[in-house]
Amino acid sequence: MKFWRALAAVVVLTMMAGGIAMAQVVLAKDGKSLYRIVVPQKAIPSERYAAEELQRYLERISGAKLPIVTDSEPMGSHEILLGDNAHLRKLGIQFDFAKLGTDGFVLRTFQNHLIIAGGRPRGTLYGVYALLEEKLGVRWFTPEVEFVPKMERVELPVLNETQVPALEYREVFWTEMMRDPDFAARHRLNGHHYRLTEKHGGRAVVFYPFVHSFDLLIPREICEQRPEFWPMIGGKRVSGYVQRCLSNPDLVKLAIERVSQWLKEHPEATIIDISQNDTGNWCQCPQCKALDDAEGSPSASIIKFVNTIAEAIDSHIRYETLAYQYSRKPPKTIRPRPNVIIRLCSIECCFAHPLESCPSEENRRFREDIQAWQLVAPVLYVWDYTTNFAHYLQPFPNFEVLQANVRFFVRHGVKGLFEQGNYSPGGNGEMAPLRAYVLAKLLWNPDTDVQRHINDFLHGYYGRAAGAIRAYMELLHRQVREKGYHAHIFEPPTVPHLNNDEFLDSAERLFDEAERLAESEEIRFRVQVARLPVWYVKLATNRVTGDERADLLRKFLSIARKAGITHIREWQTLDDWAKKMGAE
Ligand SMILES: [Zn+2]
Ligand SMILES: [Zn+2]
């Protein structure tokens, strides 16, 4: 046993030495390169863009601008081969592109060549980003802050690896990721809300409509004419922002017509959403109730309704519905048709501790529901929550569960993950740039080294203040980790893990230190933005009074406005909040 272990170590060392000493690929040296970038003659836009991105960044790293040619030219001695390339066949190399799917890729060195070959439409572009990021050390922290290393000698070890993401649909719903589609693509995010175009390989999913669609499907004006379409609650039909009576045959007929119309009007859609409004108020008329009671959940009426529409319309389109709040439990016997996606929502859960292990009743119930859906949903997506929605600027101690939860979802067969955060126009919610960055890394690879990404980001974004910010994060998470407090997404700033002297005083000291350590005004400002949540708790809990309060509020608003923050919570602007707080 020991002998084998020793031998294995020697083999690894020899390979590493070989990789470094005889690096097969020296992409550039002293500002010059022997290489050219070769794209297929029939490259799709994202493969041509992949070549341009590679050219751009390699030039910034090495000073050498590599030419871009097509594979109709004769094979050269030193090539970077992109995509399904004719020169691969000259080298006698074949890849099973189907296995790479739409987003996966191979990175491989072969003789003097480097191969970046991905599935269409996004794989090759993602392969270029993986090379730049994981092999050459480029970092994209925010659309404005990136790190590009400068190297006199750009070399690669022997490479032969394949990456195919576990999640087909990856969406970090934070402003930091949404405001720049180039940036989202660099993080290999492919969701609905990014303005991804052909050059990025487009989006993996295009919804129409985007969730909570009952008002659009059966408009209120129609229900005014046909009151029996409204849900029956407590023995009478109830109007307003409510659900619909899904067992009414005329309503079902109308819904089928409406969805057929949508398909004509929105040829870009790949998924039609038929899902409950963002409220309770579901129908309990005798027909609806009888089915839901027999099936043990109001999801029965919804799944039956969606199935009926999917069955009536002859199309390969996929449908989506929510398993959300009152509909979170699957029905006992009714099964979603094969082209119906279930999007399960974790809104009630504790996010201070992993979904998998938090002993709270809400997390225990969520575990039950996801296990049940995993067995019956043809495709399972999850809508997950990663900030406090009542207070975007309140410290939210969830960094220690992000990886555990993404892994938990993937282990339960989830194929698409939507991570909702502060998506307001101004963004800059609590630790938003860091959280968006870490989530993107996790959605690509749930087993990635999160601590390394956090450290990379803190050093890249906060410079010399990184250590103090890290200490603040540790202080915040210690409040829930050690004292056993749970954390939910609508909690007020008065919760004991935030509204206590030990936390607030220590946090202020760490941010004083961070501001002192910051090496530039630009970095000091980033630290001040990260500090706002501590002041937010002090202001919102009235821990400061009189002139001290007026002063802190003034400082808070001045930094928040300079940072472009527009919203204090999902439905309240910063300006409205400022008025309510008595700002002059
Ligand atoms: Zn009904
Ligand atoms: Zn908990």
Coordinates of C-alpha atoms and ligand atoms in Angstrom, one line a residue:
M1 CA 0.0 0.0 0.0
K2 CA 2.7 2.4 1.0
F3 CA 4.8 1.5 -2.0
W4 CA 2.0 2.1 -4.4
R5 CA 1.2 5.5 -2.8
A6 CA 4.9 6.5 -3.1
L7 CA 5.0 5.3 -6.7
A8 CA 1.9 7.2 -7.5
A9 CA 3.4 10.4 -6.0
V10 CA 6.5 9.9 -8.2
V11 CA 4.4 9.5 -11.3
V12 CA 2.5 12.7 -10.5
L13 CA 5.7 14.6 -9.9
T14 CA 7.2 13.4 -13.1
M15 CA 4.2 14.3 -15.0
M16 CA 4.2 17.8 -13.5
A17 CA 7.9 18.3 -14.1
G18 CA 7.3 17.1 -17.7
G19 CA 4.4 19.5 -18.0
I20 CA 6.4 22.5 -16.9
A21 CA 9.8 21.7 -18.4
M22 CA 8.4 20.5 -21.7
A23 CA 5.3 22.5 -21.8
Q24 CA 3.8 21.5 -25.1
V25 CA 2.4 24.8 -25.7
V26 CA 4.2 28.1 -25.3
L27 CA 1.6 30.5 -26.6
A28 CA 3.8 33.6 -26.5
K29 CA 7.3 34.7 -25.4
D30 CA 8.7 38.2 -25.1
G31 CA 5.7 39.7 -26.8
K32 CA 5.8 37.4 -29.8
S33 CA 3.8 34.2 -30.7
L34 CA 4.2 31.5 -33.3
Y35 CA 0.5 30.7 -32.9
R36 CA -2.6 31.5 -34.9
I37 CA -6.2 31.0 -34.0
V38 CA -8.0 28.7 -36.4
V39 CA -11.9 28.8 -36.6
P40 CA -14.0 26.5 -38.7
Q41 CA -14.8 28.0 -42.1
K42 CA -18.5 27.6 -41.2
A43 CA -18.1 28.9 -37.6
I44 CA -21.2 30.1 -35.9
P45 CA -21.1 33.7 -34.5
S46 CA -20.2 32.6 -31.0
E47 CA -17.2 30.7 -32.3
R48 CA -15.9 33.7 -34.2
Y49 CA -16.5 35.8 -31.1
A50 CA -14.6 33.1 -29.1
A51 CA -11.6 33.7 -31.4
E52 CA -11.8 37.4 -30.9
E53 CA -12.1 37.2 -27.2
L54 CA -9.1 34.8 -27.1
Q55 CA -7.1 37.1 -29.3
R56 CA -8.0 40.2 -27.2
Y57 CA -7.1 38.7 -23.9
L58 CA -3.9 36.9 -25.1
E59 CA -2.7 40.2 -26.5
R60 CA -3.3 41.9 -23.1
I61 CA -1.5 39.1 -21.3
S62 CA 1.5 38.7 -23.6
G63 CA 1.7 41.7 -25.9
A64 CA 1.3 39.4 -28.9
K65 CA -1.7 39.7 -31.2
L66 CA -2.4 36.3 -32.8
P67 CA -3.9 36.2 -36.3
I68 CA -7.3 34.6 -36.7
V69 CA -7.7 32.3 -39.8
T70 CA -10.1 29.6 -40.9
D71 CA -9.5 25.9 -41.3
S72 CA -9.7 26.3 -45.1
E73 CA -6.0 27.3 -44.9
P74 CA -3.4 24.6 -44.8
M75 CA -2.4 23.3 -41.4
G76 CA 0.3 25.3 -39.6
S77 CA 2.9 24.2 -37.2
H78 CA 1.4 26.0 -34.1
E79 CA -2.3 26.4 -33.9
I80 CA -5.1 27.1 -31.5
L81 CA -8.0 25.1 -32.9
L82 CA -11.5 26.2 -32.1
G83 CA -14.7 24.3 -32.4
D84 CA -15.4 21.4 -34.7
N85 CA -12.3 22.1 -36.9
A86 CA -11.2 20.5 -40.1
H87 CA -7.6 20.6 -38.8
L88 CA -8.7 18.2 -36.0
R89 CA -9.3 15.5 -38.6
K90 CA -5.9 16.2 -40.1
L91 CA -4.5 15.4 -36.7
G92 CA -6.6 12.3 -36.5
I93 CA -8.6 13.6 -33.5
Q94 CA -12.3 13.0 -33.1
F95 CA -14.6 14.3 -30.4
D96 CA -18.1 13.2 -29.6
F97 CA -19.6 16.7 -29.8
A98 CA -23.1 15.4 -28.9
K99 CA -21.7 14.4 -25.5
L100 CA -20.6 18.0 -24.9
G101 CA -24.2 19.2 -25.3
T102 CA -24.8 22.9 -25.8
D103 CA -22.4 24.3 -23.3
G104 CA -19.6 21.7 -22.7
F105 CA -16.1 21.7 -24.1
V106 CA -12.8 19.9 -24.3
L107 CA -9.4 21.6 -23.5
R108 CA -6.5 19.7 -24.9
T109 CA -2.9 20.1 -25.9
F110 CA -1.7 17.9 -28.8
Q111 CA 1.8 18.2 -30.2
N112 CA 2.3 21.9 -30.7
H113 CA -1.4 22.6 -30.8
L114 CA -4.0 23.7 -28.3
I115 CA -7.6 22.5 -28.9
I116 CA -10.7 24.3 -27.5
A117 CA -13.6 22.3 -28.9
G118 CA -17.1 22.8 -27.6
G119 CA -20.7 21.8 -28.3
R120 CA -22.9 24.3 -30.1
P121 CA -24.0 27.0 -29.6
R122 CA -22.0 28.0 -26.5
G123 CA -19.3 25.4 -25.7
T124 CA -16.4 26.7 -27.6
L125 CA -16.8 30.3 -26.2
Y126 CA -17.1 28.8 -22.7
G127 CA -13.9 26.8 -23.4
V128 CA -12.0 30.0 -24.2
Y129 CA -13.2 31.6 -21.0
A130 CA -12.2 28.5 -19.0
L131 CA -8.8 28.6 -20.5
L132 CA -8.3 32.3 -19.8
E133 CA -9.7 32.1 -16.3
E134 CA -8.6 28.7 -15.0
K135 CA -5.3 28.2 -16.9
L136 CA -4.0 31.7 -17.4
G137 CA -5.4 33.5 -14.3
V138 CA -7.8 36.1 -15.8
R139 CA -10.5 37.2 -13.4
W140 CA -13.8 39.0 -14.1
F141 CA -14.9 40.5 -10.8
T142 CA -17.5 43.0 -12.1
P143 CA -18.1 44.4 -15.6
E144 CA -15.7 47.2 -14.6
V145 CA -13.2 45.4 -12.5
E146 CA -11.1 42.6 -14.0
F147 CA -7.6 41.2 -13.5
V148 CA -5.5 40.3 -16.5
P149 CA -2.0 39.0 -15.6
K150 CA 1.0 40.2 -17.7
M151 CA 3.4 37.4 -18.7
E152 CA 6.6 37.4 -20.7
R153 CA 6.2 33.7 -21.2
V154 CA 2.6 32.3 -21.7
E155 CA 2.8 28.5 -21.4
L156 CA 0.4 25.7 -20.7
P157 CA 0.9 22.4 -19.1
V158 CA -0.3 19.2 -20.8
L159 CA -4.1 19.6 -21.0
N160 CA -6.7 17.0 -21.6
E161 CA -10.0 17.8 -19.8
T162 CA -13.7 17.9 -20.5
Q163 CA -16.2 20.1 -18.7
V164 CA -19.9 19.7 -19.1
P165 CA -22.1 21.6 -16.6
A166 CA -24.5 19.7 -14.4
L167 CA -27.1 22.5 -14.8
E168 CA -28.5 23.1 -18.3
Y169 CA -30.0 26.5 -17.2
R170 CA -28.0 28.8 -15.0
E171 CA -29.3 32.2 -14.0
V172 CA -27.9 34.5 -11.3
F173 CA -30.7 37.0 -11.0
W174 CA -28.5 39.8 -9.5
T175 CA -28.1 43.2 -11.2
E176 CA -24.3 42.7 -11.1
M177 CA -24.7 39.8 -13.5
M178 CA -27.6 41.1 -15.6
R179 CA -26.4 44.6 -16.6
D180 CA -23.7 43.4 -19.0
P181 CA -24.3 40.4 -21.2
D182 CA -20.6 40.1 -22.1
F183 CA -19.9 39.7 -18.4
A184 CA -22.6 37.1 -17.9
A185 CA -21.3 35.1 -20.8
R186 CA -17.7 35.2 -19.3
H187 CA -19.3 33.6 -16.2
R188 CA -20.9 31.0 -18.5
L189 CA -24.4 32.0 -17.4
N190 CA -27.1 31.3 -20.0
G191 CA -30.4 32.4 -18.4
H192 CA -33.5 34.2 -19.7
H193 CA -32.8 37.7 -18.4
Y194 CA -29.3 38.2 -19.8
R195 CA -29.3 40.2 -23.0
L196 CA -27.3 37.5 -24.7
T197 CA -27.1 37.6 -28.5
E198 CA -25.9 35.3 -31.2
K199 CA -22.3 36.2 -30.5
H200 CA -22.7 34.7 -27.0
G201 CA -24.5 31.7 -28.3
G202 CA -27.9 33.0 -27.2
R203 CA -29.8 31.8 -24.1
A204 CA -30.5 28.3 -23.0
V205 CA -34.1 29.1 -22.2
V206 CA -36.5 31.8 -23.4
F207 CA -39.7 32.0 -21.4
Y208 CA -43.0 33.4 -22.4
P209 CA -44.5 34.7 -20.1
F210 CA -42.1 34.8 -17.2
V211 CA -43.9 33.2 -14.2
H212 CA -47.1 34.2 -12.4
S213 CA -49.0 34.2 -15.6
F214 CA -52.6 33.5 -14.7
D215 CA -53.6 37.2 -15.2
L216 CA -52.2 37.1 -18.7
L217 CA -53.7 33.7 -19.5
I218 CA -57.2 34.5 -18.4
P219 CA -57.3 38.3 -18.0
R220 CA -59.4 39.8 -15.2
E221 CA -61.6 41.6 -17.7
I222 CA -62.8 38.2 -19.0
C223 CA -63.5 37.0 -15.5
E224 CA -65.6 40.1 -14.9
Q225 CA -67.8 38.8 -17.8
R226 CA -67.6 35.2 -16.6
P227 CA -67.6 35.3 -12.7
E228 CA -67.4 31.5 -12.5
F229 CA -63.8 31.8 -13.7
W230 CA -62.8 33.5 -10.5
P231 CA -61.8 31.2 -7.6
M232 CA -64.4 30.2 -5.1
I233 CA -63.1 30.9 -1.6
G234 CA -65.3 30.5 1.5
G235 CA -68.3 29.6 -0.6
K236 CA -68.2 32.6 -3.0
R237 CA -66.3 33.8 -6.1
V238 CA -63.6 36.2 -5.2
S239 CA -62.1 38.7 -7.7
G240 CA -58.9 40.8 -7.7
Y241 CA -55.3 39.4 -7.7
V242 CA -56.3 35.8 -7.2
Q243 CA -56.0 32.4 -8.9
R244 CA -58.5 30.9 -11.3
C245 CA -61.1 28.1 -11.2
L246 CA -59.0 25.7 -13.2
S247 CA -61.7 22.9 -13.4
N248 CA -64.1 25.1 -15.4
P249 CA -64.2 23.6 -18.9
D250 CA -64.8 26.9 -20.7
L251 CA -61.8 28.4 -18.9
V252 CA -59.7 25.4 -20.0
K253 CA -60.8 25.9 -23.6
L254 CA -60.0 29.6 -23.5
A255 CA -56.5 28.9 -22.0
I256 CA -55.8 26.5 -24.9
E257 CA -56.7 29.1 -27.4
R258 CA -54.6 31.7 -25.6
V259 CA -51.5 29.5 -25.4
S260 CA -51.9 28.7 -29.2
Q261 CA -51.9 32.4 -29.8
W262 CA -48.8 32.9 -27.7
L263 CA -47.0 30.3 -29.7
K264 CA -47.7 32.3 -32.9
E265 CA -46.8 35.6 -31.3
H266 CA -43.7 34.5 -29.6
P267 CA -41.7 32.2 -31.8
E268 CA -38.6 33.0 -29.8
A269 CA -40.0 31.3 -26.7
T270 CA -38.7 27.8 -25.8
I271 CA -40.8 27.4 -22.7
I272 CA -44.4 28.5 -22.1
D273 CA -45.0 29.4 -18.5
I274 CA -48.5 28.6 -17.1
S275 CA -48.2 29.3 -13.4
Q276 CA -50.1 30.6 -10.4
N277 CA -50.2 34.3 -9.5
D278 CA -47.9 35.5 -6.7
T279 CA -50.6 35.0 -4.0
G280 CA -52.6 32.3 -2.3
N281 CA -56.4 32.6 -3.1
W282 CA -56.7 29.4 -5.0
C283 CA -60.1 27.9 -6.0
Q284 CA -61.9 25.7 -3.5
C285 CA -65.1 25.2 -5.5
P286 CA -66.5 21.6 -5.1
Q287 CA -64.8 20.3 -8.3
C288 CA -61.4 21.9 -7.7
K289 CA -61.5 20.9 -4.0
A290 CA -62.5 17.3 -4.6
L291 CA -59.5 16.8 -6.9
D292 CA -57.1 18.6 -4.6
D293 CA -58.3 16.7 -1.5
A294 CA -58.1 13.4 -3.2
E295 CA -54.5 14.2 -4.4
G296 CA -53.4 15.7 -1.1
S297 CA -52.3 19.0 -2.6
P298 CA -53.7 22.0 -4.6
S299 CA -50.8 21.3 -7.1
A300 CA -53.2 18.6 -8.5
S301 CA -55.5 21.2 -10.1
I302 CA -52.5 23.1 -11.5
I303 CA -50.7 20.0 -13.0
K304 CA -53.9 18.7 -14.5
F305 CA -54.6 22.1 -16.1
V306 CA -51.1 22.4 -17.5
N307 CA -51.2 18.8 -18.8
T308 CA -54.5 19.4 -20.5
I309 CA -53.1 22.4 -22.4
A310 CA -49.9 20.6 -23.3
E311 CA -51.9 17.7 -24.6
A312 CA -54.3 19.8 -26.6
I313 CA -51.5 21.7 -28.4
D314 CA -49.5 19.8 -31.0
S315 CA -46.1 21.3 -30.4
H316 CA -42.6 20.3 -29.1
I317 CA -42.6 23.4 -26.9
R318 CA -41.9 22.8 -23.2
Y319 CA -44.2 24.1 -20.5
E320 CA -43.3 25.3 -17.0
T321 CA -45.3 25.7 -13.8
L322 CA -44.4 26.5 -10.3
A323 CA -44.4 24.4 -7.2
Y324 CA -44.7 27.5 -4.9
Q325 CA -46.1 28.2 -1.5
Y326 CA -49.6 26.5 -1.5
S327 CA -48.7 24.2 -4.5
R328 CA -45.3 23.1 -3.2
K329 CA -46.3 19.5 -2.5
P330 CA -46.7 17.2 -5.5
P331 CA -50.0 15.4 -6.1
K332 CA -50.3 11.8 -5.1
T333 CA -51.0 10.3 -8.5
I334 CA -51.2 13.0 -11.2
R335 CA -47.9 13.2 -13.1
P336 CA -46.6 16.2 -15.1
R337 CA -46.4 15.2 -18.8
P338 CA -42.9 14.7 -20.2
N339 CA -42.7 18.2 -21.6
V340 CA -43.8 19.9 -18.4
I341 CA -41.1 21.4 -16.2
I342 CA -41.7 21.9 -12.5
R343 CA -40.0 24.9 -10.9
L344 CA -39.8 24.4 -7.2
C345 CA -39.4 27.5 -5.0
S346 CA -37.5 27.6 -1.7
I347 CA -39.0 30.9 -0.4
E348 CA -39.9 29.7 3.1
C349 CA -36.6 28.2 4.0
C350 CA -33.8 29.1 6.4
F351 CA -30.7 30.2 4.5
A352 CA -28.3 30.5 7.4
H353 CA -27.9 26.7 7.4
P354 CA -27.9 24.3 4.6
L355 CA -31.2 23.1 3.2
E356 CA -29.9 19.6 3.8
S357 CA -29.1 19.9 7.5
C358 CA -30.9 22.8 9.1
P359 CA -33.2 21.3 11.7
S360 CA -35.9 24.0 11.2
E361 CA -39.4 22.7 10.3
E362 CA -39.4 24.8 7.1
N363 CA -36.2 23.1 5.8
R364 CA -37.3 19.7 6.8
R365 CA -40.5 20.2 4.8
F366 CA -38.6 21.5 1.8
R367 CA -36.4 18.3 1.9
E368 CA -39.6 16.2 1.8
D369 CA -41.0 18.2 -1.2
I370 CA -37.9 18.1 -3.3
Q371 CA -37.5 14.4 -2.7
A372 CA -41.1 13.8 -3.8
W373 CA -40.7 16.0 -6.9
Q374 CA -37.5 14.4 -7.9
L375 CA -39.3 11.1 -8.3
V376 CA -42.1 12.5 -10.5
A377 CA -41.0 15.7 -12.3
P378 CA -39.7 15.0 -15.9
V379 CA -37.5 18.1 -15.5
L380 CA -37.0 19.9 -12.2
Y381 CA -35.9 23.5 -11.9
V382 CA -35.5 25.5 -8.7
W383 CA -36.2 29.1 -7.9
D384 CA -33.8 29.9 -5.0
Y385 CA -33.5 33.0 -2.9
T386 CA -30.2 34.6 -2.0
T387 CA -30.8 37.9 -0.3
N388 CA -33.2 39.5 2.2
F389 CA -36.1 40.7 0.1
A390 CA -37.6 43.0 2.7
H391 CA -34.2 44.7 3.3
Y392 CA -31.8 44.5 0.4
L393 CA -29.1 46.3 2.5
Q394 CA -29.5 44.1 5.6
P395 CA -26.6 41.7 6.3
F396 CA -27.7 38.3 5.0
P397 CA -25.5 35.5 6.4
N398 CA -25.9 32.9 3.6
F399 CA -22.3 32.6 2.2
E400 CA -21.8 29.3 4.1
V401 CA -24.8 27.6 2.5
L402 CA -24.4 28.6 -1.1
Q403 CA -22.3 25.7 -2.1
A404 CA -24.1 23.2 0.1
N405 CA -27.5 24.2 -1.4
V406 CA -26.4 24.2 -5.0
R407 CA -24.9 20.7 -4.5
F408 CA -28.1 19.6 -2.7
F409 CA -30.2 20.8 -5.7
V410 CA -28.0 19.0 -8.2
R411 CA -28.0 15.9 -6.2
H412 CA -31.8 15.9 -6.3
G413 CA -31.8 16.0 -10.1
V414 CA -32.3 19.8 -10.6
K415 CA -31.4 20.8 -14.1
G416 CA -32.0 24.6 -13.9
L417 CA -31.2 27.0 -11.1
F418 CA -32.5 30.5 -10.8
E419 CA -30.8 32.4 -8.0
Q420 CA -32.9 35.4 -7.1
G421 CA -31.2 38.4 -5.4
N422 CA -31.3 42.1 -5.6
Y423 CA -32.2 42.7 -9.3
S424 CA -33.2 46.4 -8.9
P425 CA -31.9 48.8 -11.6
G426 CA -29.1 50.1 -9.3
G427 CA -28.1 46.8 -7.7
N428 CA -25.3 47.0 -5.2
G429 CA -27.2 45.1 -2.5
E430 CA -25.5 43.6 0.5
M431 CA -22.2 42.0 -0.7
A432 CA -23.8 41.8 -4.2
P433 CA -20.8 41.8 -6.4
L434 CA -19.2 39.0 -4.4
R435 CA -22.4 37.0 -4.0
A436 CA -23.1 37.2 -7.8
Y437 CA -19.5 36.1 -8.6
V438 CA -19.6 33.1 -6.2
L439 CA -23.0 32.0 -7.4
A440 CA -21.9 32.1 -11.0
K441 CA -18.9 29.9 -10.2
L442 CA -21.2 27.4 -8.3
L443 CA -23.8 27.1 -11.1
W444 CA -21.1 26.1 -13.5
N445 CA -19.4 23.7 -11.1
P446 CA -21.1 22.9 -7.8
D447 CA -17.9 21.3 -6.5
T448 CA -15.7 24.3 -7.2
D449 CA -13.4 25.7 -4.5
V450 CA -15.6 28.4 -3.1
Q451 CA -13.1 29.6 -0.5
R452 CA -10.5 30.3 -3.3
H453 CA -13.1 32.2 -5.3
I454 CA -14.0 34.3 -2.3
N455 CA -10.4 35.1 -1.5
D456 CA -9.7 35.9 -5.2
F457 CA -12.6 38.3 -5.3
L458 CA -11.8 39.9 -2.0
H459 CA -8.2 40.5 -3.0
G460 CA -9.1 41.6 -6.5
Y461 CA -11.9 43.9 -5.5
Y462 CA -11.0 45.2 -2.0
G463 CA -7.2 45.1 -2.4
R464 CA -5.4 45.6 1.0
A465 CA -8.7 45.8 2.8
A466 CA -9.5 42.2 1.8
G467 CA -8.4 40.7 5.2
A468 CA -10.7 43.1 7.2
I469 CA -13.6 42.4 4.9
R470 CA -13.0 38.7 5.3
A471 CA -13.0 39.1 9.1
Y472 CA -16.3 41.0 8.9
M473 CA -17.8 38.1 6.9
E474 CA -16.6 35.7 9.5
L475 CA -18.0 37.8 12.3
L476 CA -21.4 38.0 10.6
H477 CA -21.6 34.3 9.9
R478 CA -20.5 33.4 13.4
Q479 CA -23.7 35.0 14.7
V480 CA -25.9 32.3 13.0
R481 CA -23.4 29.5 12.9
E482 CA -22.6 29.3 16.6
K483 CA -25.7 30.8 18.2
G484 CA -28.1 28.7 16.1
Y485 CA -30.2 31.6 14.8
H486 CA -32.0 30.8 11.5
A487 CA -32.2 33.4 8.7
H488 CA -35.2 34.0 6.3
I489 CA -35.6 36.3 3.4
F490 CA -38.2 38.7 4.9
E491 CA -36.7 39.2 8.4
P492 CA -36.5 42.6 9.9
P493 CA -33.2 44.2 11.1
T494 CA -34.3 43.7 14.7
V495 CA -33.4 40.0 14.6
P496 CA -31.1 39.1 17.5
H497 CA -28.2 38.0 15.3
L498 CA -27.8 41.5 13.9
N499 CA -29.3 43.8 16.4
N500 CA -26.7 43.3 19.1
D501 CA -23.8 45.4 20.4
E502 CA -21.1 42.7 19.9
F503 CA -21.8 42.3 16.2
L504 CA -22.4 46.0 15.4
D505 CA -19.4 47.4 17.4
S506 CA -17.0 44.7 16.0
A507 CA -18.3 45.3 12.5
E508 CA -17.7 49.0 12.8
R509 CA -14.2 48.5 14.0
L510 CA -13.4 46.1 11.1
F511 CA -14.8 48.5 8.6
D512 CA -12.8 51.4 10.1
E513 CA -9.7 49.2 9.6
A514 CA -10.8 48.2 6.1
E515 CA -11.2 51.9 5.1
R516 CA -7.8 52.7 6.6
L517 CA -6.1 49.9 4.7
A518 CA -7.7 50.6 1.3
E519 CA -4.9 51.8 -1.0
S520 CA -7.0 54.1 -3.2
E521 CA -10.1 56.2 -3.1
E522 CA -11.7 53.9 -5.5
I523 CA -11.2 50.9 -3.3
R524 CA -12.1 52.8 -0.1
F525 CA -15.5 53.6 -1.8
R526 CA -16.1 49.9 -2.4
V527 CA -15.4 49.3 1.3
Q528 CA -17.9 52.0 2.2
V529 CA -20.5 50.4 0.0
A530 CA -19.9 47.1 1.8
R531 CA -20.3 48.9 5.1
L532 CA -23.8 50.3 4.3
P533 CA -25.6 47.2 5.7
V534 CA -24.0 47.7 9.2
W535 CA -25.3 51.3 9.2
Y536 CA -28.6 50.1 7.8
V537 CA -29.2 48.0 10.8
K538 CA -28.2 50.8 13.2
L539 CA -30.6 53.3 11.4
A540 CA -33.5 50.9 11.0
T541 CA -33.4 49.7 14.6
N542 CA -33.1 53.3 16.0
R543 CA -29.9 52.5 17.8
V544 CA -28.6 56.0 17.0
T545 CA -30.6 59.1 17.9
G546 CA -30.6 62.9 17.5
D547 CA -27.7 64.5 15.6
E548 CA -25.8 61.3 15.5
R549 CA -28.7 59.6 13.6
A550 CA -29.1 62.6 11.2
D551 CA -25.4 62.5 10.5
L552 CA -25.3 58.7 9.9
L553 CA -28.4 58.9 7.6
R554 CA -26.8 61.7 5.6
K555 CA -23.5 59.6 5.2
F556 CA -25.5 56.5 4.3
L557 CA -27.6 58.2 1.6
S558 CA -24.6 60.0 0.2
I559 CA -22.7 56.7 -0.3
A560 CA -25.8 54.8 -1.5
R561 CA -26.6 57.4 -4.1
K562 CA -23.1 57.7 -5.3
A563 CA -23.1 53.8 -5.7
G564 CA -26.3 54.1 -7.8
I565 CA -28.4 52.2 -5.4
T566 CA -32.1 52.6 -6.4
H567 CA -34.0 50.2 -4.1
I568 CA -34.0 49.4 -0.4
R569 CA -36.3 46.4 -1.0
E570 CA -38.1 44.7 -3.8
W571 CA -40.9 47.3 -3.9
Q572 CA -39.4 50.4 -2.2
T573 CA -37.0 52.9 -3.7
L574 CA -34.1 54.4 -1.8
D575 CA -35.8 57.9 -2.1
D576 CA -39.0 56.7 -0.6
W577 CA -37.2 55.1 2.3
A578 CA -35.1 58.3 2.8
K579 CA -38.3 60.3 3.2
K580 CA -39.7 57.8 5.6
M581 CA -36.5 58.0 7.6
G582 CA -36.9 61.7 7.8
A583 CA -33.9 62.7 5.6
E584 CA -33.9 66.4 4.7
Ligands
ZN1 ZN -62.8 25.7 -9.0
ZN2 ZN -31.5 27.3 9.9

